[in-house]
CSV table of C-alpha atoms and ligand atoms in Angstrom, one decimal:
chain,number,residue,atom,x,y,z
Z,1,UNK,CA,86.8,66.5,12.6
Z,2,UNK,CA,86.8,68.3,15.8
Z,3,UNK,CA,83.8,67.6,18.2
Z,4,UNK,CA,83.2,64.6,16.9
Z,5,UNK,CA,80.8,63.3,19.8
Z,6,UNK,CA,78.9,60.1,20.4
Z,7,UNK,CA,75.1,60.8,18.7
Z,8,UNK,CA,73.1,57.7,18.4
Z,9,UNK,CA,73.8,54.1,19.7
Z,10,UNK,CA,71.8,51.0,18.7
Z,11,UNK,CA,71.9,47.0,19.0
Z,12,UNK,CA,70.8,44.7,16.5
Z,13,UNK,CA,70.0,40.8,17.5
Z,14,UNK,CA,70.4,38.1,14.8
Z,15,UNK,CA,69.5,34.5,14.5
Z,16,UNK,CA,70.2,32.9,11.1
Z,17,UNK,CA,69.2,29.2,11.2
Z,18,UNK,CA,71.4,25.9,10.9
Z,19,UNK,CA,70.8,22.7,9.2
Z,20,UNK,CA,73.4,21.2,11.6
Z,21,UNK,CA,74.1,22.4,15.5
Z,22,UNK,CA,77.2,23.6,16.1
Z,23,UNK,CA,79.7,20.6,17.1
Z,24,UNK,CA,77.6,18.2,15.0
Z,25,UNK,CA,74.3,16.9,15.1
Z,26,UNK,CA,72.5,16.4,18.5
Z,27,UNK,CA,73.2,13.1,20.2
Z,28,UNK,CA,71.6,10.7,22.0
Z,29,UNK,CA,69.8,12.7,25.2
Z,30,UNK,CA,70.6,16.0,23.6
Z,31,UNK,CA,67.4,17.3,22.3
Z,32,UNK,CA,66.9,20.9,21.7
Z,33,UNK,CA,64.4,22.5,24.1
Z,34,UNK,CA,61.4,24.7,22.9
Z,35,UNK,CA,63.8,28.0,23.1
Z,36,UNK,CA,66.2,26.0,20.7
Z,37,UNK,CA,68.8,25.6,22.8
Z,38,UNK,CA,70.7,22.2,23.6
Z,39,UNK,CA,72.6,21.0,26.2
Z,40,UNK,CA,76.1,18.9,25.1
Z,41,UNK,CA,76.3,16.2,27.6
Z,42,UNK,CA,80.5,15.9,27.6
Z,43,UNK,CA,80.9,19.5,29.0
Z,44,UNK,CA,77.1,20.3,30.5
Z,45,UNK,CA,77.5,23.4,28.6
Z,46,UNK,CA,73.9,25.0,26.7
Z,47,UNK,CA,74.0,26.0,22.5
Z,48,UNK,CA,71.8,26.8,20.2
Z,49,UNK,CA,70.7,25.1,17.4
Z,50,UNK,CA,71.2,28.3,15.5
Z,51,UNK,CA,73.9,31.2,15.0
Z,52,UNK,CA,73.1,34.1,17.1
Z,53,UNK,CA,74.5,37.1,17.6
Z,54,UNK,CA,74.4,40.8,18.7
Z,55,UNK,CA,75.8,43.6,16.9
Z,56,UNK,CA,76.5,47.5,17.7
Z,57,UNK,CA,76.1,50.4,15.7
Z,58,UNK,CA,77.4,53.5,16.8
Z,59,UNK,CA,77.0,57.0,14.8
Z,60,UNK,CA,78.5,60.5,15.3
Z,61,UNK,CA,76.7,63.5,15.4
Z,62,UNK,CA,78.7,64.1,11.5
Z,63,UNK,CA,77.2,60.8,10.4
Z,64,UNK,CA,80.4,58.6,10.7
Z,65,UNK,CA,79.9,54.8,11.6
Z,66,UNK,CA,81.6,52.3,13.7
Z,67,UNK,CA,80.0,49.1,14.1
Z,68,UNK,CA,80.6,46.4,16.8
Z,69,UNK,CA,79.6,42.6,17.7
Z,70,UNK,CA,79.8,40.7,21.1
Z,71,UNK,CA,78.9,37.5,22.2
Z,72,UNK,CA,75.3,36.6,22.0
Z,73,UNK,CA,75.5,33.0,21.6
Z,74,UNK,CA,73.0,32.6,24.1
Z,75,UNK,CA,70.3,34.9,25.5
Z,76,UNK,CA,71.4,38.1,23.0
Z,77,UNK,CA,68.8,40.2,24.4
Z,78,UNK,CA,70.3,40.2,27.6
Z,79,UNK,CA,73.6,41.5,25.9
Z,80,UNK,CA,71.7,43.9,24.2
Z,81,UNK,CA,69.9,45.2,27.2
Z,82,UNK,CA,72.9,45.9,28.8
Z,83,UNK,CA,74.3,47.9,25.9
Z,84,UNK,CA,70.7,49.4,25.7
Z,85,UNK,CA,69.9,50.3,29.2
Z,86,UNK,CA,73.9,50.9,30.7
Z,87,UNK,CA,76.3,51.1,28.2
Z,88,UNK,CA,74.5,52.8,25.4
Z,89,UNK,CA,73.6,56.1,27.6
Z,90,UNK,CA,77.0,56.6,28.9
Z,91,UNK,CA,78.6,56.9,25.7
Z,92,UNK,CA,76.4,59.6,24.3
Z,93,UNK,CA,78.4,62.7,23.9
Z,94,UNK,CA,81.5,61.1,24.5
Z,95,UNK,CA,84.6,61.1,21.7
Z,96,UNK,CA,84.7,58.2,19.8
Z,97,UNK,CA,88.8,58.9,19.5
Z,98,UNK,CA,89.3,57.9,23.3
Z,99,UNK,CA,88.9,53.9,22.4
Z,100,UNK,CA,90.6,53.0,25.9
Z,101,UNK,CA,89.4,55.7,28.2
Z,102,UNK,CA,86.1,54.7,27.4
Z,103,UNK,CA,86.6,50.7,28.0
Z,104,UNK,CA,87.8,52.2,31.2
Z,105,UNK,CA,85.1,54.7,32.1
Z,106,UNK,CA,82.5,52.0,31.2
Z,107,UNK,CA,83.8,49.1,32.8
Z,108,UNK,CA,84.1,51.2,35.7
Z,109,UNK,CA,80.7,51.4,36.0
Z,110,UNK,CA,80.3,47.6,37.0
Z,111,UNK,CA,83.8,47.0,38.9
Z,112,UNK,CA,82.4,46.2,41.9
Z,113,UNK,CA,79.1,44.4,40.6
Z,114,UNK,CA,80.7,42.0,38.1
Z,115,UNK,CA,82.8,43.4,35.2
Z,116,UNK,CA,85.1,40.4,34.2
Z,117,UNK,CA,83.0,38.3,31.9
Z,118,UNK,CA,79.1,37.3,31.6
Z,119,UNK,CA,76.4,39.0,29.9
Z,120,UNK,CA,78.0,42.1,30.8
Z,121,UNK,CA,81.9,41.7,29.4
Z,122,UNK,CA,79.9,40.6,26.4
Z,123,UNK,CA,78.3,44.0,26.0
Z,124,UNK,CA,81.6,46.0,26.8
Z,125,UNK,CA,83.3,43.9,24.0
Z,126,UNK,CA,80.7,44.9,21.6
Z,127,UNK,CA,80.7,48.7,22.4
Z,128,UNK,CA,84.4,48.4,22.7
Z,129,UNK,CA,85.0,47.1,18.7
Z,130,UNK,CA,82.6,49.8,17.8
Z,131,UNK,CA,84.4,52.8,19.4
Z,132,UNK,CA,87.6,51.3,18.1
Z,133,UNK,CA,86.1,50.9,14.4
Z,134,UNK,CA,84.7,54.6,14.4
Z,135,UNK,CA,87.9,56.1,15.6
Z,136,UNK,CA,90.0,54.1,12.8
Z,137,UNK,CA,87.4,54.8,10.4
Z,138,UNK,CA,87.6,58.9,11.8
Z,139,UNK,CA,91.6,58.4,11.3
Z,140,UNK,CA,91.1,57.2,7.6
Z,141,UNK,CA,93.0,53.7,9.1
Z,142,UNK,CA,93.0,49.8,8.9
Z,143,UNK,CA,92.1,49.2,12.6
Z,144,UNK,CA,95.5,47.2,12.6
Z,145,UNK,CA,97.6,50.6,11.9
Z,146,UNK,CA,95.6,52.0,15.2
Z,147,UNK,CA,96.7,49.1,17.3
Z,148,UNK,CA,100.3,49.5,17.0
Z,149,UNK,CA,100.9,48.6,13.3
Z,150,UNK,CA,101.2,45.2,11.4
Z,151,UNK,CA,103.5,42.8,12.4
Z,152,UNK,CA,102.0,39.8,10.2
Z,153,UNK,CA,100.6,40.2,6.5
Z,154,UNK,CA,98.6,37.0,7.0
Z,155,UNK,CA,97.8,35.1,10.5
Z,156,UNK,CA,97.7,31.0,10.7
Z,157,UNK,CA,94.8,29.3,10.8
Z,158,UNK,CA,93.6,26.0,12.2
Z,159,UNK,CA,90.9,24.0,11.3
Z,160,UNK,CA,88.5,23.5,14.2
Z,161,UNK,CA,85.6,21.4,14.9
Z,162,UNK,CA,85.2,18.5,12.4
Z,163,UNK,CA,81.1,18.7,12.8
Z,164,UNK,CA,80.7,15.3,11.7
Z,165,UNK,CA,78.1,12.4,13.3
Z,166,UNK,CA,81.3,9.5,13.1
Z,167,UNK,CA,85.1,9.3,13.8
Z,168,UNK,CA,85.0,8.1,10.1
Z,169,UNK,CA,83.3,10.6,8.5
Z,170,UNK,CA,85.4,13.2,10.9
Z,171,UNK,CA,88.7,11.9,9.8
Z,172,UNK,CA,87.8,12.5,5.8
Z,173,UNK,CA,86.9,16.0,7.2
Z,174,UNK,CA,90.5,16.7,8.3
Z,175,UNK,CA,91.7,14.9,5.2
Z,176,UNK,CA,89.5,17.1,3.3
Z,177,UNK,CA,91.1,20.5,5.2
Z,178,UNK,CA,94.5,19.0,4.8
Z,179,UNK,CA,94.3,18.8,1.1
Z,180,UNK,CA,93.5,22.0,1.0
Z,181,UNK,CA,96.5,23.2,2.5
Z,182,UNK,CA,95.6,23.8,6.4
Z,183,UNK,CA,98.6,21.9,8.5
Z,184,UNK,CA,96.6,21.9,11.8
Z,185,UNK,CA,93.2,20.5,13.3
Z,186,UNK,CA,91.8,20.4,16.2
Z,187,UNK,CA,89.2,18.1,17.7
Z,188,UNK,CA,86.4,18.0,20.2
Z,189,UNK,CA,87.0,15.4,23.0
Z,190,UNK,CA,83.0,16.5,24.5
Z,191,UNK,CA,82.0,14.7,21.1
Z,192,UNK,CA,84.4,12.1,20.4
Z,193,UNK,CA,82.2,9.0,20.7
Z,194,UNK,CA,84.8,6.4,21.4
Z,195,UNK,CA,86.8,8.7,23.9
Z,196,UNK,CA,89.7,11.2,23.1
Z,197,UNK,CA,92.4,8.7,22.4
Z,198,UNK,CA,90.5,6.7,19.4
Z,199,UNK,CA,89.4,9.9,18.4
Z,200,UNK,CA,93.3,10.9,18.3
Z,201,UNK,CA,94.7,7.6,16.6
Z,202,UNK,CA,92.3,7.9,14.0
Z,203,UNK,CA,93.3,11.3,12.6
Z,204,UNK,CA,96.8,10.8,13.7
Z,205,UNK,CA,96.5,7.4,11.2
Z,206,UNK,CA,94.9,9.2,8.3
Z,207,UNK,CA,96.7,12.5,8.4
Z,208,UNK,CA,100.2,11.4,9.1
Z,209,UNK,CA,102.9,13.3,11.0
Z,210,UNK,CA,102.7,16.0,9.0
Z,211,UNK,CA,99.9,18.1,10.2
Z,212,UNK,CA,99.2,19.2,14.1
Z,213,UNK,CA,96.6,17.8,15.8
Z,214,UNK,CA,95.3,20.2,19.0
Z,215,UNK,CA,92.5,18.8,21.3
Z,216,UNK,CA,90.0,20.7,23.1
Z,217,UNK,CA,89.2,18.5,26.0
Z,218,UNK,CA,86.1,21.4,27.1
Z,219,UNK,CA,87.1,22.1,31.2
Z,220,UNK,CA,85.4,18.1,31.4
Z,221,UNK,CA,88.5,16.7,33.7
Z,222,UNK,CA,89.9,16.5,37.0
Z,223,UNK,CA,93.5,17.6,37.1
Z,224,UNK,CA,94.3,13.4,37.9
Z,225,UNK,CA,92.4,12.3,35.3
Z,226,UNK,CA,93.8,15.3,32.4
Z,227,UNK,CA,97.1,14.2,33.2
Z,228,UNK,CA,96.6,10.7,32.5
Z,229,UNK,CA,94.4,11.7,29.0
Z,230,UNK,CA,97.0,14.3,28.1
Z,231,UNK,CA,100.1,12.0,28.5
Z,232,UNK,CA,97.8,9.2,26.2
Z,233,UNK,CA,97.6,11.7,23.4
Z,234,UNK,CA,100.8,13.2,23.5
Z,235,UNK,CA,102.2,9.8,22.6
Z,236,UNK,CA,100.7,10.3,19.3
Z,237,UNK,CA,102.2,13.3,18.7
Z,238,UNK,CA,99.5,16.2,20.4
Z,239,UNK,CA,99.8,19.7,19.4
Z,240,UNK,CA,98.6,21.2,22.1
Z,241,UNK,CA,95.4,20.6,25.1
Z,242,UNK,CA,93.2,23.4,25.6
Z,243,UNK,CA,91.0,23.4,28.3
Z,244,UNK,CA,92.1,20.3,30.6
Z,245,UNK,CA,89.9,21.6,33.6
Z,246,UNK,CA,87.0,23.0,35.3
Z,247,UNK,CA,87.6,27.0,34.4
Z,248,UNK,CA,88.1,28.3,37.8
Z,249,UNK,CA,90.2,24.9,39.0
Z,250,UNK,CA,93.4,27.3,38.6
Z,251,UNK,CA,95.1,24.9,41.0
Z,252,UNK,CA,94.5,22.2,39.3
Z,253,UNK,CA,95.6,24.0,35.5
Z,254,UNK,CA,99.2,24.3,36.8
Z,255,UNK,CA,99.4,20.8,38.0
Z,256,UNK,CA,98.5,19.6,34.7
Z,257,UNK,CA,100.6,22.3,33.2
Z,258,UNK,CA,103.6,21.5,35.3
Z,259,UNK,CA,103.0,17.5,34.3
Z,260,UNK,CA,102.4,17.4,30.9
Z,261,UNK,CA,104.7,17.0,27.7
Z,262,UNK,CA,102.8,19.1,25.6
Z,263,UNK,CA,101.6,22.8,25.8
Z,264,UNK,CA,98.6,24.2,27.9
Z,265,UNK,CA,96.1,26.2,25.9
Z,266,UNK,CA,93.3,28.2,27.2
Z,267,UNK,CA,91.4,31.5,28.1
Z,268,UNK,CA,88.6,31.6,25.8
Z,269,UNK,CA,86.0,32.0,28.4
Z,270,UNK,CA,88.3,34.6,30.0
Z,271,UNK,CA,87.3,38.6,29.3
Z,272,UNK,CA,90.0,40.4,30.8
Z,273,UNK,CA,93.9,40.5,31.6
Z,274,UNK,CA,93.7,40.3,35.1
Z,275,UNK,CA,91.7,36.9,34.6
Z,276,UNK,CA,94.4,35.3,32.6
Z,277,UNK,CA,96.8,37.2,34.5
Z,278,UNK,CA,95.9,34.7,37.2
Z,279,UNK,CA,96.8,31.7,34.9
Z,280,UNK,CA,99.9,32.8,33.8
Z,281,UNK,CA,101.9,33.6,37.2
Z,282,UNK,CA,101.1,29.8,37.8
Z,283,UNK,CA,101.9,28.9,34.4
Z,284,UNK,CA,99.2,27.4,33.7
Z,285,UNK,CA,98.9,28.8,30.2
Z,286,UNK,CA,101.7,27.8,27.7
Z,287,UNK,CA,98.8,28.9,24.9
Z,288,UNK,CA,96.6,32.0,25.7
Z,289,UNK,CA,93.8,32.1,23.2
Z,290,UNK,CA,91.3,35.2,24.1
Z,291,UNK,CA,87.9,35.4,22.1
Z,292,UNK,CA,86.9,39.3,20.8
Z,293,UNK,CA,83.8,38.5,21.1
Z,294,UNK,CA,84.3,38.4,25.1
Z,295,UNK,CA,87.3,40.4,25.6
Z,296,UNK,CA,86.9,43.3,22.8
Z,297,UNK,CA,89.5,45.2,21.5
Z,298,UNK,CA,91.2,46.9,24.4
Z,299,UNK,CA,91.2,43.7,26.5
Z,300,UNK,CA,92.8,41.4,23.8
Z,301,UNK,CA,95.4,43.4,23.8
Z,302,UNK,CA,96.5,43.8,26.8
Z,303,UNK,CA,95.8,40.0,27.0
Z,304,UNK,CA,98.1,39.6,24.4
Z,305,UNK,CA,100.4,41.8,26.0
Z,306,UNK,CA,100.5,40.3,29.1
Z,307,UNK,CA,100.9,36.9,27.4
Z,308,UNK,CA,104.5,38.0,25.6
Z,309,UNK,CA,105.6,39.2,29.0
Z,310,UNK,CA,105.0,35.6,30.4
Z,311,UNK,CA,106.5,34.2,26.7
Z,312,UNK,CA,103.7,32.2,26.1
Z,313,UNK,CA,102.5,31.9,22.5
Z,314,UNK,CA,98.5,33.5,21.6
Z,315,UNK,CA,96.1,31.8,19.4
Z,316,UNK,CA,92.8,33.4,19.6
Z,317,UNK,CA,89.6,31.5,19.9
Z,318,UNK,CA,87.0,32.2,17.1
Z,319,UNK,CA,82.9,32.2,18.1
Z,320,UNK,CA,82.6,34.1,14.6
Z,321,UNK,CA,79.5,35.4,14.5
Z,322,UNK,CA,78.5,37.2,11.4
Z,323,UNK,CA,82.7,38.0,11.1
Z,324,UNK,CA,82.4,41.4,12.6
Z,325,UNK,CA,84.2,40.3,15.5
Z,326,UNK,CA,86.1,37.6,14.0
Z,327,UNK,CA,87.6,40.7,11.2
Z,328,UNK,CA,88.8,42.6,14.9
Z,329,UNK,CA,90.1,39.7,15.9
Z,330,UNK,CA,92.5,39.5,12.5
Z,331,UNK,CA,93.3,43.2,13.2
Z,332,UNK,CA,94.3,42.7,17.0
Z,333,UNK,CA,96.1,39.1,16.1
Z,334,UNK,CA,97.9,40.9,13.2
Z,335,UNK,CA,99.9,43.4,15.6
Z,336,UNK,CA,100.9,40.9,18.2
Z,337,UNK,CA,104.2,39.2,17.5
Z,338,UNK,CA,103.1,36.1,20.2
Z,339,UNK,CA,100.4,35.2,17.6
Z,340,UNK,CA,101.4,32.1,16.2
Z,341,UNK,CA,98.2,31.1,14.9
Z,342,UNK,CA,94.3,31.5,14.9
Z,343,UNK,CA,91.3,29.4,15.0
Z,344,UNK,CA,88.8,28.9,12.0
Z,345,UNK,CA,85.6,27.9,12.7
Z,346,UNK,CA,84.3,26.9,8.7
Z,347,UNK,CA,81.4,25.7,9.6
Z,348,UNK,CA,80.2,29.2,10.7
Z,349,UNK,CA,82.9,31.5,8.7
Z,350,UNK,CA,82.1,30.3,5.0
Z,351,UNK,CA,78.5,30.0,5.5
Z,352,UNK,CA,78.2,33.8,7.5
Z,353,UNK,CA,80.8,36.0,5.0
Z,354,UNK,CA,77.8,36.5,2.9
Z,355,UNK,CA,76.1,38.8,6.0
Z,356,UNK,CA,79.3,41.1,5.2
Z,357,UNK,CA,80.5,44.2,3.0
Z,358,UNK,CA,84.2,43.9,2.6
Z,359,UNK,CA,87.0,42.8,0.3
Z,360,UNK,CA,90.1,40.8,1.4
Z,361,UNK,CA,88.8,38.7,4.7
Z,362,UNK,CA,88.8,34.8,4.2
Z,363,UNK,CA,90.7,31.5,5.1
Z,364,UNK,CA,92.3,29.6,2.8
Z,365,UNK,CA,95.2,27.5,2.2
Z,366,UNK,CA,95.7,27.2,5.9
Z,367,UNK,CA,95.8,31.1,6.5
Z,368,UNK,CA,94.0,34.1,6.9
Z,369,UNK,CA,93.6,37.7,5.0
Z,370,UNK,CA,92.4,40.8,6.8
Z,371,UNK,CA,89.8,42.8,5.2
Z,372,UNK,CA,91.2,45.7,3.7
Z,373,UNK,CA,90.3,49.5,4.0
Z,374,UNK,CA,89.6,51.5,7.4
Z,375,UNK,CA,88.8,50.8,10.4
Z,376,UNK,CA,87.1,47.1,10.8
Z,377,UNK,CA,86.9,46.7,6.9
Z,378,UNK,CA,83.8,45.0,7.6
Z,379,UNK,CA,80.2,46.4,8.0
Z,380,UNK,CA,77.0,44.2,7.5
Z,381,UNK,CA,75.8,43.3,4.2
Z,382,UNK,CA,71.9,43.7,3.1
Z,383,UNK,CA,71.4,40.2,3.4
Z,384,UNK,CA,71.5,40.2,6.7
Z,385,UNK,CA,68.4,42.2,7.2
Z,386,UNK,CA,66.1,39.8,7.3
Z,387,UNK,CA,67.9,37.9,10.8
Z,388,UNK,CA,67.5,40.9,12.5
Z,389,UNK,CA,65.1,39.5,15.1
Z,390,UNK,CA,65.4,42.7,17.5
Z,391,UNK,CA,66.8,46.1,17.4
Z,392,UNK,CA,66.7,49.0,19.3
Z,393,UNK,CA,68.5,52.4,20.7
Z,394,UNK,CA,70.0,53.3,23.5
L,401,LIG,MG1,87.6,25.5,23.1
């Protein structure tokens, strides 16, 4: 296996069509524009109406295989220009066995024009899974053995997003999960219709004490005003609140950190350690939960890292994708002791599993299994070959 060198690097975009946007069915001044994207009026953030998402393949000179996804939620040919025109060339004769030096060398590149996040940590996360793939694949390992070894045989999922038009019909979906074994939910304040407190009450009635109940309140408050929600909901028994605050209103995080009864969570939209770094010396996060498809392998874990040294717990974020992402994401989660559980995203995860080749990755009775076998585990399936929408070499 010696000289195994970086030979051929291509991206792959992929839409696959929903009956149902993510977070539920467009509201009332939400309409999807001619490019299919929509615009949720509780956080003023943009989504598609579809799943989209942008892969990596990378191949050795030999022949061997590593394959990686990013976020490409929104404008994916942008991610995949960057892997296309920047990222792409540099790696070209490079040893896929140097995972790190090569996040390194290639974030590098961009220190100094933007390198934490964006279009462009998106791209680096991508390329990054793929280098880490290959080189487990090259060492005949389950990526998890390559990360430091397997500290958890099955990680803890929670049920997240309850993509329904009515609290009532949202309630029997959290029923539904809970039957099914999964202790712990999560809801969306940006679409809870009668404000985060009904929205609380209700599930809190039909569930019982029994299971957790996290809410994402989507960066939409003012540290005053998160206060005042968080304390509501915590008198119902709140798991945790993720996102209180505008993302870069780091003051504001540890005042609502410092005043609230219940833990913190955050750091999806964060791509590397030194952002949540940032968060964590104000203790702002009691919950760090990084996204792979933003942060790739080498940042989650020194994310991860970084959030043992502070003793805060880690439960990743999950965008999901096809599951490429989502199956690093199980191997990274797997190694790190702080990781308590994970989110699981069903409404994309049991519809997209189909798009894979692998044995051993699902969620079910309220945990999850890695896919088994080297490297990733996972590789695209044939049916995803007709959402490829764009593909093309670096
Ligand atoms: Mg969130």
């Amino acid at each position: 296996m010696s000289g195994e060198r970086i030979a051929r690097v291509e991206v792959l975009v992929v839409v696959i069509p929903r009956e149902t946007p993510y977070l539920g069915a467009a509201r009332e001044g939400e309409a999807p524009n001619a490019r299919g994207y929509l615009v949720r009026k509780g956080n003023r953030t943009i989504y598609p109406t579809d799943d989209r998402t942008m892969l990596v393949r990378i191949e050795t000179a030999s022949g061997a295989i590593g394959w990686g996804e990013g976020f490409g939620v929104i404008a994916p040919r942008a991610t995949a220009e960057v892997v296309v025109d920047l990222l792409g060339p540099l790696l070209l004769g490079r040893d896929p066995r140097d995972p790190v030096p090569l996040h390194e060398d290639l974030a590098d590149t961009m220190r100094v024009r933007g390198f934490r996040g964006g279009f462009f940590g998106d791209a680096l996360a991508a390329v990054d899974i793929a280098v880490w793939d290959l080189a487990a694949r090259l060492a005949g390992l389950p990526l998890v053995r390559m990360l430091g070894g397997q500290r958890h045989d099955c990680v803890p999922a929670y049920v997240s997003g309850l993509p329904k038009p009515t609290l009532a019909e949202r309630v029997a979906e959290a029923e539904h999960w809970a039957s099914r074994g999964f202790d712990a939910v999560k809801f969306a304040a940006v679409v809870a219709d009668d404000g985060p407190e009904a929205e609380m009450v209700g599930l809190r009635k039909a569930l019982g004490a029994g299971v957790r109940i996290a809410a994402d309140l989507h960066w939409a408050y003012t540290a005053a005003e998160a206060i005042g929600v968080i304390d509501r909901l915590a008198a119902h028994g709140l798991w945790f609140a993720e996102a209180p605050v505008a993302s870069e209103d780091i003051d504001g995080l540890a005042a609502v950190a410092a005043a609230a009864r219940v833990p913190i969570a955050g750091g999806e939209e964060l791509a590397t350690a030194f952002d949540v770094r940032e968060r964590l010396i104000r203790r702002g996060f009691a919950i760090v939960q990084p996204e792979m498809g933003h942060t790739g392998i080498t940042q989650f874990l020194r994310i991860g890292h970084l959030a043992e040294a502070f003793h805060a717990r880690i439960i990743p974020h999950a965008t999901i994708g096809v599951g490429l992402f989502l199956a690093a994401s199980l191997h990274a989660s797997a190694t790190l002791a702080g990781v308590v559980g994970h989110e699981y995203q069903h409404s994309i995860m049991d519809r997209n599993l189909r798009f894979l080749d692998q044995q051993g990755m699902g969620c079910a009775g309220g945990a999850y299994t890695l896919p088994e076998g080297p490297g990733l585990g996972v590789v695209p399936s044939a049916a995803l070959d007709p959402y490829v929408r764009f593909r093309e070499t670096a």
